[in-house]
Tab-separated table of C-alpha atoms in Angstrom:
chain	number	residue	atom	x	y	z
A	13	MET	CA	0.000	0.000	0.000
A	14	ALA	CA	2.801	2.414	0.921
A	15	SER	CA	4.687	1.700	-2.306
A	16	LYS	CA	1.513	2.305	-4.342
A	17	LEU	CA	0.960	5.654	-2.628
A	18	LYS	CA	4.567	6.619	-3.241
A	19	SER	CA	4.273	5.823	-6.946
A	20	GLU	CA	1.038	7.833	-7.193
A	21	LEU	CA	2.662	10.888	-5.616
A	22	LYS	CA	5.561	10.662	-8.036
A	23	LYS	CA	3.326	10.832	-11.083
A	24	PRO	CA	3.954	13.992	-13.175
A	25	GLY	CA	0.549	15.488	-12.376
A	26	SER	CA	0.729	15.145	-8.594
A	27	GLY	CA	1.030	18.256	-6.459
A	28	ARG	CA	4.060	16.863	-4.637
A	29	GLN	CA	5.854	16.143	-7.919
A	30	ILE	CA	5.409	19.762	-8.979
A	31	GLN	CA	6.690	20.918	-5.592
A	32	MET	CA	9.701	18.619	-5.921
A	33	ARG	CA	10.544	20.086	-9.334
A	34	ARG	CA	10.330	23.592	-7.932
A	35	ALA	CA	12.487	22.543	-4.996
A	36	SER	CA	15.037	21.258	-7.500
A	37	VAL	CA	15.077	24.611	-9.302
A	38	ALA	CA	15.340	26.474	-5.988
A	39	LYS	CA	18.211	24.212	-4.970
A	40	GLN	CA	20.077	25.006	-8.183
A	41	ARG	CA	19.798	28.678	-7.258
A	42	GLY	CA	21.034	28.034	-3.723
A	43	LEU	CA	17.568	28.816	-2.341
A	44	CYS	CA	16.524	25.417	-1.024
A	45	HIS	CA	17.388	23.612	2.186
A	46	GLU	CA	15.648	20.358	3.131
A	47	SER	CA	16.003	17.617	5.716
A	48	TRP	CA	14.281	15.633	8.431
A	49	LEU	CA	14.055	17.276	11.860
A	50	GLU	CA	12.199	16.535	15.053
A	51	LYS	CA	9.377	18.942	15.928
A	52	LEU	CA	7.749	19.309	19.319
A	53	GLY	CA	3.973	18.808	19.223
A	54	GLN	CA	1.935	21.980	19.812
A	55	ARG	CA	-1.340	20.605	21.112
A	56	TRP	CA	-2.064	18.084	23.813
A	57	MET	CA	0.692	15.753	22.612
A	58	LYS	CA	3.920	17.433	23.726
A	59	THR	CA	6.141	14.826	22.130
A	60	TRP	CA	8.925	15.066	19.586
A	61	GLN	CA	7.815	13.936	16.134
A	62	ARG	CA	9.945	13.378	13.038
A	63	ARG	CA	8.938	15.764	10.248
A	64	PHE	CA	10.331	16.718	6.842
A	65	PHE	CA	11.188	20.414	6.451
A	66	SER	CA	11.733	22.298	3.208
A	67	LEU	CA	12.926	25.908	3.022
A	68	ARG	CA	12.280	27.192	-0.500
A	69	GLY	CA	12.964	30.855	-1.077
A	70	ASP	CA	11.700	32.504	2.102
A	71	LEU	CA	8.956	29.940	2.851
A	72	LEU	CA	9.559	27.134	5.330
A	73	TYR	CA	7.224	24.133	4.924
A	74	TRP	CA	6.890	21.022	7.010
A	75	TYR	CA	5.414	17.670	5.995
A	76	ASP	CA	4.504	14.619	8.040
A	77	LYS	CA	6.049	12.526	5.241
A	78	GLU	CA	8.621	13.456	2.623
A	79	ILE	CA	6.274	12.335	-0.171
A	80	SER	CA	3.161	14.076	1.207
A	81	PRO	CA	1.351	15.999	-1.577
A	82	THR	CA	0.731	19.086	0.582
A	83	PRO	CA	2.532	20.587	3.575
A	84	GLN	CA	0.997	20.520	7.037
A	85	LYS	CA	2.031	24.093	7.764
A	86	TYR	CA	4.338	26.791	6.497
A	87	VAL	CA	5.858	30.020	7.789
A	88	GLN	CA	7.316	32.928	5.874
A	89	ILE	CA	10.775	33.746	7.159
A	90	SER	CA	11.357	37.500	7.392
A	91	ARG	CA	12.918	40.133	9.630
A	92	ARG	CA	9.946	39.683	11.947
A	93	THR	CA	10.987	36.082	12.505
A	94	GLU	CA	13.150	35.273	15.499
A	95	VAL	CA	15.307	32.184	15.878
A	96	LEU	CA	16.679	31.108	19.237
A	97	ALA	CA	19.786	29.022	18.562
A	98	PRO	CA	21.992	27.110	21.024
A	99	ALA	CA	24.366	29.032	23.249
A	100	ALA	CA	27.292	27.033	21.834
A	101	LYS	CA	29.113	28.709	18.959
A	102	PRO	CA	29.054	27.269	15.417
A	103	GLY	CA	31.310	24.242	15.276
A	104	GLU	CA	30.896	23.476	18.963
A	105	THR	CA	28.614	20.825	20.408
A	106	SER	CA	26.742	20.874	23.676
A	107	GLY	CA	24.479	18.008	24.640
A	108	GLU	CA	22.936	15.271	22.527
A	109	PHE	CA	20.581	17.489	20.516
A	110	PHE	CA	20.957	20.688	18.546
A	111	GLU	CA	17.741	22.528	19.459
A	112	PHE	CA	16.407	25.787	18.048
A	113	THR	CA	13.088	27.646	18.124
A	114	ILE	CA	11.410	29.685	15.378
A	115	THR	CA	9.131	32.485	16.594
A	116	ASP	CA	6.961	34.721	14.421
A	117	PRO	CA	4.124	37.136	15.430
A	118	ASP	CA	1.719	35.476	12.966
A	119	TYR	CA	2.489	31.838	13.788
A	120	LYS	CA	2.907	29.522	16.729
A	121	ASP	CA	6.422	28.796	17.900
A	122	TRP	CA	8.181	25.889	16.223
A	123	HIS	CA	10.519	23.956	18.510
A	124	LEU	CA	12.927	21.870	16.430
A	125	ARG	CA	15.891	19.632	17.102
A	126	THR	CA	18.320	17.181	15.513
A	127	THR	CA	21.110	14.935	16.742
A	128	ASP	CA	23.218	16.146	13.792
A	129	HIS	CA	24.802	19.354	15.106
A	130	GLU	CA	26.300	20.240	11.728
A	131	LEU	CA	22.868	19.941	10.120
A	132	GLY	CA	21.321	22.081	12.844
A	133	ALA	CA	23.939	24.778	12.288
A	134	LYS	CA	23.166	24.775	8.553
A	135	TRP	CA	19.479	25.299	9.320
A	136	VAL	CA	20.169	28.254	11.608
A	137	ARG	CA	22.446	29.833	9.006
A	138	ALA	CA	19.844	29.305	6.248
A	139	LEU	CA	17.187	31.001	8.377
A	140	ALA	CA	19.581	33.852	9.209
A	141	GLU	CA	20.274	34.363	5.508
A	142	CYS	CA	16.500	34.753	5.014
A	143	GLY	CA	16.637	37.761	7.331
A	144	ALA	CA	15.500	36.127	10.566
A	145	LYS	CA	16.841	37.689	13.753
A	146	VAL	CA	19.005	34.991	15.303
A	147	THR	CA	20.215	34.946	18.888
A	148	PRO	CA	22.831	34.586	20.305
A	149	ASP	CA	24.637	37.120	18.124
A	150	HIS	CA	27.414	34.749	17.097
A	151	TRP	CA	24.903	32.939	14.837
A	152	ARG	CA	24.056	36.032	12.798
A	153	VAL	CA	25.243	36.608	9.225
A	154	ASP	CA	26.350	39.742	7.420
A	155	MET	CA	23.481	41.850	6.078
A	156	SER	CA	25.055	41.874	2.604
A	157	ILE	CA	24.430	38.091	2.475
A	158	VAL	CA	20.796	38.653	3.488
A	159	ALA	CA	20.371	41.304	0.772
A	160	ARG	CA	21.853	39.097	-1.957
A	161	ARG	CA	19.625	36.200	-0.998
A	162	ALA	CA	16.539	38.443	-0.873
A	163	SER	CA	17.271	39.553	-4.454
A	164	LYS	CA	17.612	35.931	-5.618
A	165	VAL	CA	14.388	34.973	-3.794
A	166	GLU	CA	12.470	37.808	-5.466
A	167	ASP	CA	13.708	36.684	-8.897
A	168	PHE	CA	12.797	33.068	-8.125
A	169	GLN	CA	9.287	34.000	-6.952
A	170	GLU	CA	8.643	36.031	-10.101
A	171	LYS	CA	9.605	33.068	-12.274
A	172	VAL	CA	7.451	30.683	-10.209
A	173	THR	CA	4.479	33.019	-10.692
A	174	SER	CA	5.120	33.313	-14.435
A	175	ALA	CA	5.366	29.532	-14.801
A	176	SER	CA	2.138	29.032	-12.840
A	177	VAL	CA	0.280	31.533	-15.040
A	178	ALA	CA	1.595	29.832	-18.179
A	179	ARG	CA	0.524	26.412	-16.914
A	180	SER	CA	-2.984	27.659	-16.037
A	181	SER	CA	-3.407	29.390	-19.413
A	182	ALA	CA	-2.327	26.312	-21.336
A	183	LEU	CA	-4.699	24.135	-19.353
A	184	LEU	CA	-7.602	26.503	-20.021
A	185	ASN	CA	-6.830	26.436	-23.753
A	186	VAL	CA	-6.938	22.637	-23.799
A	187	VAL	CA	-10.212	22.600	-21.873
A	188	ALA	CA	-11.746	25.253	-24.161
A	189	ASP	CA	-11.016	23.051	-27.167
A	190	SER	CA	-12.684	20.035	-25.651
A	191	ARG	CA	-16.175	19.118	-26.814
A	192	ASN	CA	-17.128	16.911	-23.915
A	193	THR	CA	-16.372	16.764	-20.227
A	194	ARG	CA	-14.603	13.420	-20.501
A	195	ARG	CA	-11.549	15.173	-21.918
A	196	MET	CA	-11.109	16.994	-18.626
A	197	SER	CA	-9.399	13.902	-17.265
A	198	SER	CA	-7.642	12.955	-20.485
A	199	PRO	CA	-3.868	12.410	-20.604
A	200	ALA	CA	-3.514	15.556	-22.733
A	201	VAL	CA	-5.077	17.781	-20.085
A	202	LEU	CA	-3.099	16.181	-17.279
A	203	ALA	CA	0.116	16.458	-19.270
A	204	VAL	CA	-0.371	20.189	-19.816
A	205	SER	CA	-1.159	20.815	-16.160
A	206	ALA	CA	1.921	18.885	-15.083
A	207	ASP	CA	4.551	19.717	-17.689
A	208	ILE	CA	4.510	23.496	-17.898
A	209	ASP	CA	6.731	24.402	-15.007
A	210	LEU	CA	10.046	25.970	-14.206
A	211	ASP	CA	13.100	24.683	-16.001
A	212	THR	CA	16.677	25.364	-14.961
A	213	ASP	CA	16.581	28.768	-16.663
A	214	GLY	CA	13.436	29.782	-14.827
A	215	HIS	CA	11.111	29.747	-17.858
A	216	GLY	CA	8.063	27.645	-18.592
A	217	GLY	CA	9.049	24.327	-20.056
A	218	GLY	CA	8.525	20.618	-20.225
A	219	GLY	CA	10.622	17.993	-18.602
A	220	HIS	CA	10.380	16.353	-15.252
A	221	GLY	CA	13.619	17.306	-13.624
A	222	GLY	CA	14.377	15.308	-10.545
A	223	GLY	CA	14.105	17.176	-7.289
A	224	GLY	CA	13.052	16.782	-3.764
A	225	GLY	CA	14.768	16.595	-0.503
A	226	GLY	CA	17.535	14.765	1.062
A	227	GLY	CA	16.922	13.012	4.286
A	228	ALA	CA	18.912	13.823	7.349
């Protein structure tokens, strides 16, 4: 059953497949960071749960499974976002887990951890490069790095929007040409909706470039 679900989600027309292709493009631009982390439950179950996190551009998503078609939640990382990192300096280890907390006025706090201290440090740096205010100060990055990344994110978001508009327009054209509703689920319609996406140059194009995240 699990293998069947996995194959379904990897089909070209699945929402997760499109997200994976966009993650691949973002990764090529240095704008994607993904891995498994443990997240502390926010409701009545205050337990640590393994979740897959994907930072694409300035949006941080988390999934209950790496192949899930839609994220459970997301948060936009900005200068309003605060990240509480470990007291130990980068390169140092203290305790079994590398724990950090993401706080934003519009979202609930996210308490995250990993046993891989190097991975945890990469996450804190990635969030700092998105403009998040990181404490202690020794985890912060130069503002010129934040500005360069913000410019790349803006360019990436514009191309994502353009590709989405192109895909929607092409799909509408196919549907308009159809003479019966059965064509709505035809391979031609599904192919158009799936194939017009970002390519490595950021323009609409075919191809199913591999993407997705690496596990931690």
